[in-house]
Tab-separated table of N, CA and C in Angstrom:
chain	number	residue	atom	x	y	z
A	96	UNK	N	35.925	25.431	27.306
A	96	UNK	CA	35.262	25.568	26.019
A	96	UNK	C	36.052	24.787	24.983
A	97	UNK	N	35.087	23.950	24.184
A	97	UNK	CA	35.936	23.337	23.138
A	97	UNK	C	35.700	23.702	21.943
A	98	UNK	N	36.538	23.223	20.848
A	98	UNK	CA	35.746	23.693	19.289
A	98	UNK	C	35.487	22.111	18.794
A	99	UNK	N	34.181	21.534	18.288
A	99	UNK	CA	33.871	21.137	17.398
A	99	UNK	C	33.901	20.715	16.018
A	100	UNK	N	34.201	19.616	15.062
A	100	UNK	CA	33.849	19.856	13.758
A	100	UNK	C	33.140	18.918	12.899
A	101	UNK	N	32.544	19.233	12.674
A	101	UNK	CA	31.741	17.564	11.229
A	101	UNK	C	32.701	16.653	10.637
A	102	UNK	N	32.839	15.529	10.742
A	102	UNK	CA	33.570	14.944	10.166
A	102	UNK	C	33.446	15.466	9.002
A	103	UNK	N	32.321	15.543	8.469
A	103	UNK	CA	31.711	16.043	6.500
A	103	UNK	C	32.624	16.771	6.221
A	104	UNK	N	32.491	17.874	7.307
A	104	UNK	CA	33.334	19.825	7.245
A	104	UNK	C	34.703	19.373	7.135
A	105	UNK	N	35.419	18.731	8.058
A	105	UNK	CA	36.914	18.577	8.089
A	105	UNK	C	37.206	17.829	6.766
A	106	UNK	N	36.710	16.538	6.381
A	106	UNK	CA	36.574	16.224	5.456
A	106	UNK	C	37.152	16.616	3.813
A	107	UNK	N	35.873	17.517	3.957
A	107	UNK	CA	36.107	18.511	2.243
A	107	UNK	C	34.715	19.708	2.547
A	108	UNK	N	35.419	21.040	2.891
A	108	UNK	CA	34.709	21.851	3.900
A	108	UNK	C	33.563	22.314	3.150
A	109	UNK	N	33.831	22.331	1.528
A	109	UNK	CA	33.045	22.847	0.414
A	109	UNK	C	32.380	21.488	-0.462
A	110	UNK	N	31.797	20.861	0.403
A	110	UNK	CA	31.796	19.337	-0.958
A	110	UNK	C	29.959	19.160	-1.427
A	111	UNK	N	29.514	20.167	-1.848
A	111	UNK	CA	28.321	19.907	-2.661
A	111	UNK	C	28.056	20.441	-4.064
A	112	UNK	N	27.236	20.042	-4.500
A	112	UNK	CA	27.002	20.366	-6.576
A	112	UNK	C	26.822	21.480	-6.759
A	113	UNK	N	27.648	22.288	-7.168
A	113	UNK	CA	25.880	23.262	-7.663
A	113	UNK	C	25.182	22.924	-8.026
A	114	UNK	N	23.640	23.770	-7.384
A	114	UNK	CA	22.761	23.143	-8.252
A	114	UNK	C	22.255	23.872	-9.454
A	115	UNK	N	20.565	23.401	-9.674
A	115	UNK	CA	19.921	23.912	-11.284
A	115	UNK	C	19.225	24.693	-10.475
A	116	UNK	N	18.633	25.564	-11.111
A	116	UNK	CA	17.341	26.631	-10.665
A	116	UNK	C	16.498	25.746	-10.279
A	117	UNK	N	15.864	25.812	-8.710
A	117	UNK	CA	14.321	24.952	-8.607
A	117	UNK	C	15.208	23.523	-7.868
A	118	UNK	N	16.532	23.376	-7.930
A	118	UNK	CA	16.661	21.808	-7.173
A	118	UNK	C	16.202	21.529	-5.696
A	119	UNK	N	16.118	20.882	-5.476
A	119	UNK	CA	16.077	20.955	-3.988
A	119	UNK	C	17.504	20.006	-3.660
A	120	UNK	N	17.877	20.340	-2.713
A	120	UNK	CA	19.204	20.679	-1.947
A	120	UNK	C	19.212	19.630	-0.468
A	121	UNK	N	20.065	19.228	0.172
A	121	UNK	CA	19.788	18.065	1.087
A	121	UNK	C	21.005	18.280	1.506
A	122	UNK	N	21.223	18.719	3.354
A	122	UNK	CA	22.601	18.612	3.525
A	122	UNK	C	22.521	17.499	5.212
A	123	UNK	N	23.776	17.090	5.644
A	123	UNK	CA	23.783	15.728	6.499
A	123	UNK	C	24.904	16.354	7.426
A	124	UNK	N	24.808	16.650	8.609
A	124	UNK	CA	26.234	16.551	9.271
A	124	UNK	C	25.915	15.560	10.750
A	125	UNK	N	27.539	15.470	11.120
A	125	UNK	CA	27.810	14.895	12.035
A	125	UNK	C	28.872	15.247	12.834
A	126	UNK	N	28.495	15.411	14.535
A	126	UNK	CA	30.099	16.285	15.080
A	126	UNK	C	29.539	15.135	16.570
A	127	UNK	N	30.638	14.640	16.875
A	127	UNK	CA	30.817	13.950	17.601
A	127	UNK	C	31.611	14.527	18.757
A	128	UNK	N	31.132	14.826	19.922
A	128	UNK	CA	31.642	15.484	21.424
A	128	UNK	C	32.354	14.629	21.584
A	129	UNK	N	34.054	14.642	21.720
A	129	UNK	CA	34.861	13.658	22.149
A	129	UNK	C	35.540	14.044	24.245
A	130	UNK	N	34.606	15.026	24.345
A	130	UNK	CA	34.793	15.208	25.924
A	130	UNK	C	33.209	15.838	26.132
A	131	UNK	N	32.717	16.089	27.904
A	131	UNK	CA	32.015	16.057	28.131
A	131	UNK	C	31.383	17.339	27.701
A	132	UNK	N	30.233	17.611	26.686
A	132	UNK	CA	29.940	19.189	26.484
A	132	UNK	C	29.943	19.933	27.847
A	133	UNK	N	30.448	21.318	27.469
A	133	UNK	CA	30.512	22.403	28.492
A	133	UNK	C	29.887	23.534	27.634
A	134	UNK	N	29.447	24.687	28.781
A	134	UNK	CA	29.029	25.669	28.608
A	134	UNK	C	30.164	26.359	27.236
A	135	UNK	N	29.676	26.898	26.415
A	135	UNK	CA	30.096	27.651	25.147
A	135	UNK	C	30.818	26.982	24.052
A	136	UNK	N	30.804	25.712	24.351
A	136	UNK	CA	31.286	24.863	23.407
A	136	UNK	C	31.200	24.997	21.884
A	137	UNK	N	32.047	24.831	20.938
A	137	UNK	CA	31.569	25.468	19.679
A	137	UNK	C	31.458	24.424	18.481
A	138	UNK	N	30.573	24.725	17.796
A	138	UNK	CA	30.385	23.554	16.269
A	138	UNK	C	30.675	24.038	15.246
A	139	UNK	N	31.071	23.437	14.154
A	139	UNK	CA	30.816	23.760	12.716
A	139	UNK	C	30.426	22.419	12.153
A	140	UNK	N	29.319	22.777	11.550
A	140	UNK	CA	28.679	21.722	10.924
A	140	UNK	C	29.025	21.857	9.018
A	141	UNK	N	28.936	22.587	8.349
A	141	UNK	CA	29.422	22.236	7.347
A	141	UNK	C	29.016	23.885	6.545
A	142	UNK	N	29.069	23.819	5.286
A	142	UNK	CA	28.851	24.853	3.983
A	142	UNK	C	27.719	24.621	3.622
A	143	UNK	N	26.942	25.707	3.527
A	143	UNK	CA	25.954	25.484	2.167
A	143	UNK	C	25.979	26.626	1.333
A	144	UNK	N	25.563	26.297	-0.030
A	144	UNK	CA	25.852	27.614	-1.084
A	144	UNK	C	25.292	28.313	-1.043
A	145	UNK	N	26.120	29.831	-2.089
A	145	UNK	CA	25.157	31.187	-2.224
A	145	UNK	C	23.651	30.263	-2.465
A	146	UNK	N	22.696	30.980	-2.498
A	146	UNK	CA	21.343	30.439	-3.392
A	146	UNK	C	20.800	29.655	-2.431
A	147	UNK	N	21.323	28.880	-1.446
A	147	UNK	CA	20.620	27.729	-0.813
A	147	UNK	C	19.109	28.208	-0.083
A	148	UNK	N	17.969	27.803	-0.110
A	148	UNK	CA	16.872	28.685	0.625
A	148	UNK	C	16.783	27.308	1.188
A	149	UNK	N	16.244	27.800	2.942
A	149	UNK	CA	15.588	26.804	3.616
A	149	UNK	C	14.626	26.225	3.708
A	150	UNK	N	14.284	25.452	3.709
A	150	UNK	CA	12.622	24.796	3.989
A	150	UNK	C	12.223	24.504	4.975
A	151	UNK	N	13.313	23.513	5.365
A	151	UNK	CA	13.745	22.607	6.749
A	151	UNK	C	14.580	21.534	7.071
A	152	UNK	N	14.305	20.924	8.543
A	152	UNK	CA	15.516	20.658	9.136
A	152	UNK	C	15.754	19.795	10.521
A	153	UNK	N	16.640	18.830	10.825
A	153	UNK	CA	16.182	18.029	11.781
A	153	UNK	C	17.572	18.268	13.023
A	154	UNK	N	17.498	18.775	13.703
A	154	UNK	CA	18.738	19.374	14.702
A	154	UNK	C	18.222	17.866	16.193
A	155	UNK	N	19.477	16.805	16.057
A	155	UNK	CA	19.475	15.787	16.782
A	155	UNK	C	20.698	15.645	17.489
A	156	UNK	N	20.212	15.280	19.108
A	156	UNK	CA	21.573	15.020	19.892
A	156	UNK	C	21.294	13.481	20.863
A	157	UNK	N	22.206	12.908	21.203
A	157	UNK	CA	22.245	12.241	22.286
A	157	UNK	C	22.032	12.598	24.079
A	158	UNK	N	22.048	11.956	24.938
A	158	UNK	CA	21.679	13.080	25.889
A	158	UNK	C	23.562	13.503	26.628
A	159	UNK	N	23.346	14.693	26.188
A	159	UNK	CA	25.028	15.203	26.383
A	159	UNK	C	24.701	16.266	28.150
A	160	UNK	N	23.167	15.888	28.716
A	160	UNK	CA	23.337	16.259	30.020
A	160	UNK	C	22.761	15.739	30.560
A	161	UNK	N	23.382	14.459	31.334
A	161	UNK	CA	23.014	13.756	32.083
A	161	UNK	C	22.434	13.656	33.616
A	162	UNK	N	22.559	14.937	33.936
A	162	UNK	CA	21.907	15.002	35.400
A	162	UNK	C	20.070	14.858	35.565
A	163	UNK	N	20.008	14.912	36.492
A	163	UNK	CA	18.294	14.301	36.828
A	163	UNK	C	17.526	15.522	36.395
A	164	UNK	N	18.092	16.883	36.507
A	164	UNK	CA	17.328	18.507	36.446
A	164	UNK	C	18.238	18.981	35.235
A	165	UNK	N	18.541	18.576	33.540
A	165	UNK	CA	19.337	19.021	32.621
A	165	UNK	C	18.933	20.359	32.437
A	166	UNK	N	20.041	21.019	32.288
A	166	UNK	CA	20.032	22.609	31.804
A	166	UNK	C	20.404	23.204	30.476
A	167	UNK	N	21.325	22.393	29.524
A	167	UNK	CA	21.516	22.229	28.565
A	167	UNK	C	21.108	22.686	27.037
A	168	UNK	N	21.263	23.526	26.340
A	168	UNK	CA	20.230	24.094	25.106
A	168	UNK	C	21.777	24.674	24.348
A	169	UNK	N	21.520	24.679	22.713
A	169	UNK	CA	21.899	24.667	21.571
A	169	UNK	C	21.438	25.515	20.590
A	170	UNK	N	22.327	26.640	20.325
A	170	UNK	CA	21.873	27.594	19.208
A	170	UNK	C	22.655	26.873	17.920
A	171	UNK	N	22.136	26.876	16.532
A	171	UNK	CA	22.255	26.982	15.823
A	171	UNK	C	21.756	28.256	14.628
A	172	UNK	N	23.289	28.102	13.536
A	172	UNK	CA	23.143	29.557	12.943
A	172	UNK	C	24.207	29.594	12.390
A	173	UNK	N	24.262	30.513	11.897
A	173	UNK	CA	26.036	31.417	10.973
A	173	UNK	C	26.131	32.498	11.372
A	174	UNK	N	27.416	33.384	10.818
A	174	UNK	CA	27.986	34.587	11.206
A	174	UNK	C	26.797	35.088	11.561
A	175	UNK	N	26.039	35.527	10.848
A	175	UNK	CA	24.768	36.522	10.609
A	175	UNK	C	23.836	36.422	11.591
A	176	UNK	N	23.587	35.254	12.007
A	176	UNK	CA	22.548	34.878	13.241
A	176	UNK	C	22.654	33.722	13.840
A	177	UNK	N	23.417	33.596	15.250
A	177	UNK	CA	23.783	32.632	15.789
A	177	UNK	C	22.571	31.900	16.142
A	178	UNK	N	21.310	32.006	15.991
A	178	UNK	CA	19.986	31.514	16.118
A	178	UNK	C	19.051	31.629	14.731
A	179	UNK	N	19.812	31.666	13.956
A	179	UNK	CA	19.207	31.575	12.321
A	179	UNK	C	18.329	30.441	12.476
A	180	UNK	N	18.886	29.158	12.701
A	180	UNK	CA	17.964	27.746	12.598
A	180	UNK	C	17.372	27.380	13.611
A	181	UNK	N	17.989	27.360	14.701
A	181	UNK	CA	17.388	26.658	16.014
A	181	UNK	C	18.087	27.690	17.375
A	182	UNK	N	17.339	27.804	18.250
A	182	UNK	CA	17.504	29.033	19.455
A	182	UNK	C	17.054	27.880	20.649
A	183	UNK	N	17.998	28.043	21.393
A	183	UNK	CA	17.752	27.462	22.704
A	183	UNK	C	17.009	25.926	22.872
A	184	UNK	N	17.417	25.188	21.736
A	184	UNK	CA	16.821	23.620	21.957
A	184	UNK	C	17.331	23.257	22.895
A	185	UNK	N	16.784	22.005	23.440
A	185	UNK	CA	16.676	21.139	24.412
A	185	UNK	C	16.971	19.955	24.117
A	186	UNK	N	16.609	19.749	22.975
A	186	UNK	CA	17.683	18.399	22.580
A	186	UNK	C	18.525	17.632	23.148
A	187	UNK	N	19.730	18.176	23.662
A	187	UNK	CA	20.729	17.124	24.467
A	187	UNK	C	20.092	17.158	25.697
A	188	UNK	N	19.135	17.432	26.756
A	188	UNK	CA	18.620	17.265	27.630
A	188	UNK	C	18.523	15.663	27.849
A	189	UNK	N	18.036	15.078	26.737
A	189	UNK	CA	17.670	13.842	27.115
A	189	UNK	C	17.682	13.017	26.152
A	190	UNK	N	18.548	13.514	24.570
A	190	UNK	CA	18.451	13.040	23.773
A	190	UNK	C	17.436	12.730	22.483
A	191	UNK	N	17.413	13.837	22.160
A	191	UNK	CA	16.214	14.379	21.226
A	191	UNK	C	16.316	14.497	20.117
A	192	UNK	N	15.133	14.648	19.485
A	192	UNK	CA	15.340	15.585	17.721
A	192	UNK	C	14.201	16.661	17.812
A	193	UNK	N	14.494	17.341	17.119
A	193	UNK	CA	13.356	18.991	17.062
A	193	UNK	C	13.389	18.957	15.226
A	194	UNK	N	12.425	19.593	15.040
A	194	UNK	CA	12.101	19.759	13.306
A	194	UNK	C	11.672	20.990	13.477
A	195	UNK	N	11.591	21.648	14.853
A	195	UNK	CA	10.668	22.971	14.687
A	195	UNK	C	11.764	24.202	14.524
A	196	UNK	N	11.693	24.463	13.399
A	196	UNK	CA	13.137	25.909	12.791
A	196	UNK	C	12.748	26.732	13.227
A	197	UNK	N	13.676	27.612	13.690
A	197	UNK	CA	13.162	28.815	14.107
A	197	UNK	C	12.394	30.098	12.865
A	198	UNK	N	12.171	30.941	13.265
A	198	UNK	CA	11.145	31.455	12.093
A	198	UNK	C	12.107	32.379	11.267
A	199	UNK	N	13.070	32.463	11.674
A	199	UNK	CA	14.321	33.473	11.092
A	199	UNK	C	14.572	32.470	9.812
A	200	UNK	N	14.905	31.203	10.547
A	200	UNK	CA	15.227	30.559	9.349
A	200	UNK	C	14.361	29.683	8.221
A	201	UNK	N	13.407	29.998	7.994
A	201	UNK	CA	12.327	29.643	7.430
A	201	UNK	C	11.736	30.329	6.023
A	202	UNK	N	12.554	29.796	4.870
A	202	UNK	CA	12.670	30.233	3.571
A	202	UNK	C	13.918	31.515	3.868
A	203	UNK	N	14.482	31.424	4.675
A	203	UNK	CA	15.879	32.178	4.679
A	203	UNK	C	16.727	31.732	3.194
A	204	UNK	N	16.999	32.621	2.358
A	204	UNK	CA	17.952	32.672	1.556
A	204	UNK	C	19.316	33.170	1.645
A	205	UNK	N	20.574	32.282	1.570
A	205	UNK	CA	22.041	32.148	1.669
A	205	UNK	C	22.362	33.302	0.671
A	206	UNK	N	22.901	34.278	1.058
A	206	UNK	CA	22.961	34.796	0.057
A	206	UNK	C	25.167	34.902	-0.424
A	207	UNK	N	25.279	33.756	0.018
A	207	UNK	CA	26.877	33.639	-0.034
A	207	UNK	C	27.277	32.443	0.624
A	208	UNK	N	28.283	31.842	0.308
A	208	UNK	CA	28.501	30.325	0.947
A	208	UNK	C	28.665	30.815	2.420
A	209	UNK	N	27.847	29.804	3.235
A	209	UNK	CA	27.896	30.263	4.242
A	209	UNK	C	27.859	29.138	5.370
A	210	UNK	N	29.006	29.298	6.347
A	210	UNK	CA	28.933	28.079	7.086
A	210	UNK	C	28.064	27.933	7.995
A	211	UNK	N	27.452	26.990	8.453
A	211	UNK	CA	26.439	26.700	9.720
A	211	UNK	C	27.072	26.338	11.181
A	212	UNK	N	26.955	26.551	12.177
A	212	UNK	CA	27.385	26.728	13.079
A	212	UNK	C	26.603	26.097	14.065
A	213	UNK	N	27.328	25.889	15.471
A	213	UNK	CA	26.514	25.951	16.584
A	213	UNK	C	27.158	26.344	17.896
A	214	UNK	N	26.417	26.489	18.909
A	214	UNK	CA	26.876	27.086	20.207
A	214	UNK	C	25.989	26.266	21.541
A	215	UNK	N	26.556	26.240	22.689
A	215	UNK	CA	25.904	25.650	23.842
A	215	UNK	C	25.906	26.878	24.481
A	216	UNK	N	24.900	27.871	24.974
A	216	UNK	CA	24.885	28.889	25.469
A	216	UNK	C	24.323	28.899	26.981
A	217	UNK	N	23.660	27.339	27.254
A	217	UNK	CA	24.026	26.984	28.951
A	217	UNK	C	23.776	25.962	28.744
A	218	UNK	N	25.057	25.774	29.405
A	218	UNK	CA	25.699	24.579	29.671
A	218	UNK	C	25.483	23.327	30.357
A	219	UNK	N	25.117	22.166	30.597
A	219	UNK	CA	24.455	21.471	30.909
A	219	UNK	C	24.836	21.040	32.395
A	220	UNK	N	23.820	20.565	33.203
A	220	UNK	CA	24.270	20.356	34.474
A	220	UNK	C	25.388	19.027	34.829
A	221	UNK	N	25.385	18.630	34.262
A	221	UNK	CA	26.392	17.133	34.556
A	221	UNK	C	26.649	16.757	32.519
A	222	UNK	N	27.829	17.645	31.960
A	222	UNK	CA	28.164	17.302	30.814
A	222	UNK	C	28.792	15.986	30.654
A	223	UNK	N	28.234	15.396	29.041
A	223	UNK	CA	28.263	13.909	28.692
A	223	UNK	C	28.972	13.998	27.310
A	224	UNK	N	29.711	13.196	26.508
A	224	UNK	CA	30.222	13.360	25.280
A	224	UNK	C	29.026	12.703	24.833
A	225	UNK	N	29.420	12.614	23.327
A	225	UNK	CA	28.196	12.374	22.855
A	225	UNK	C	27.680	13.245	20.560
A	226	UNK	N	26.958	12.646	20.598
A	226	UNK	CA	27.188	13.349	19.070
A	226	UNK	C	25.505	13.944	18.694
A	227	UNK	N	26.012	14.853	18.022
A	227	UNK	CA	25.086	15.708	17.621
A	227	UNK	C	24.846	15.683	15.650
A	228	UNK	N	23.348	15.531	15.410
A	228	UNK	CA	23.798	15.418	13.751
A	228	UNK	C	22.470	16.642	13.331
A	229	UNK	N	22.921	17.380	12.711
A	229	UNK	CA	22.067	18.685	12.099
A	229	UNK	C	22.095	17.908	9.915
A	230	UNK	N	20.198	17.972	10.118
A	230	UNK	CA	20.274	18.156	8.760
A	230	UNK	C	19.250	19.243	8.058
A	231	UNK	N	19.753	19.861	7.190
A	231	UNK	CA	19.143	20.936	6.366
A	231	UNK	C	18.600	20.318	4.862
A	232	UNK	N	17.268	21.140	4.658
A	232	UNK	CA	17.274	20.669	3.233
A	232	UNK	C	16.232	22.221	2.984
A	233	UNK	N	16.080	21.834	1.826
A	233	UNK	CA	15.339	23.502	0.835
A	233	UNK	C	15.640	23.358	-0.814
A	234	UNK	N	15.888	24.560	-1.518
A	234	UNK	CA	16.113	24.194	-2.950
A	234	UNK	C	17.110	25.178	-2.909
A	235	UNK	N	17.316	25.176	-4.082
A	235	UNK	CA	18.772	26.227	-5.052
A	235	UNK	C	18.058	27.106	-5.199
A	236	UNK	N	18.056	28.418	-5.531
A	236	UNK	CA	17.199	29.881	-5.735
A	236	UNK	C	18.575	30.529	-6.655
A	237	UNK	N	17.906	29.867	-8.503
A	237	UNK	CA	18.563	30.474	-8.929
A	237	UNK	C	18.169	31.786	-10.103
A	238	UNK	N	18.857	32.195	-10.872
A	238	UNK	CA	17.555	33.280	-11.603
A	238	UNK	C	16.833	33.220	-12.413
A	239	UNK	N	16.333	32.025	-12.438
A	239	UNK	CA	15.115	31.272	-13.040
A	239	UNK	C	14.384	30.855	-12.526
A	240	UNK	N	14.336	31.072	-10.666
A	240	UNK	CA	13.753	30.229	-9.751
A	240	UNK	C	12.519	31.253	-9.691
């Protein structure tokens, strides 16, 4: 098992504006597998603020399981719900993107800075390095919103 991190996250772990009541909000990461993903492998993709509400979101990988029959799938989420955004994609199977959020996270409101996460919860049949880029967007929900 390895740990993961966004370049963004390592970076500057907290690096967005606050926003105004009503903004809409746009976040970008990038975590690059520098060995072959394995079963429970772990991510952190970056912060987003109290207030942040979801809209949506584009969860993209390279194919990080290269065998002919891939087994491979990706939760994304935070403390609160390791499947908040995305549950069991397929994505690194063959090198994909999904837009379809899971329904948990769908106008989900942050109600505290809260980091985003991810997990490989089976593991792929013939693991590949490889990079993975999660983006979120929604508005600020502030008390004028």
């Amino acid at each position: 098992m390895a740990a993961y991190t966004s370049k963004q996250y390592a970076n500057a772990p907290k690096a967005f504006v606050g926003g105004a009541d009503a903004n809409m909000l746009a976040f970008y990461w990038e975590v690059s597998l520098t060995a072959a993903a394995a079963n429970l492998d772990t991510f952190t993709f970056g912060t987003v603020p109290k207030g942040f509400q979801v809209f949506g979101g584009c969860l993209e990988s390279t194919d990080i399981d290269t065998n002919g029959a891939p087994t491979v799938t990706l939760n994304i989420g935070d403390s609160g719900s390791a499947t908040r955004l995305f549950a069991a994609s397929t994505v690194g199977q063959a090198g994909t993107a999904d837009r379809a959020l899971a329904v948990a996270g769908q106008h989900y409101t942050y109600t505290d800075d809260t980091v985003i996460t991810g997990i490989i919860p089976t593991g792929p049949a013939t693991g590949a390095t490889g990079t993975l880029t999660l983006s979120l967007y929604g508005r600020f929900v502030g008390p004028n919103s």
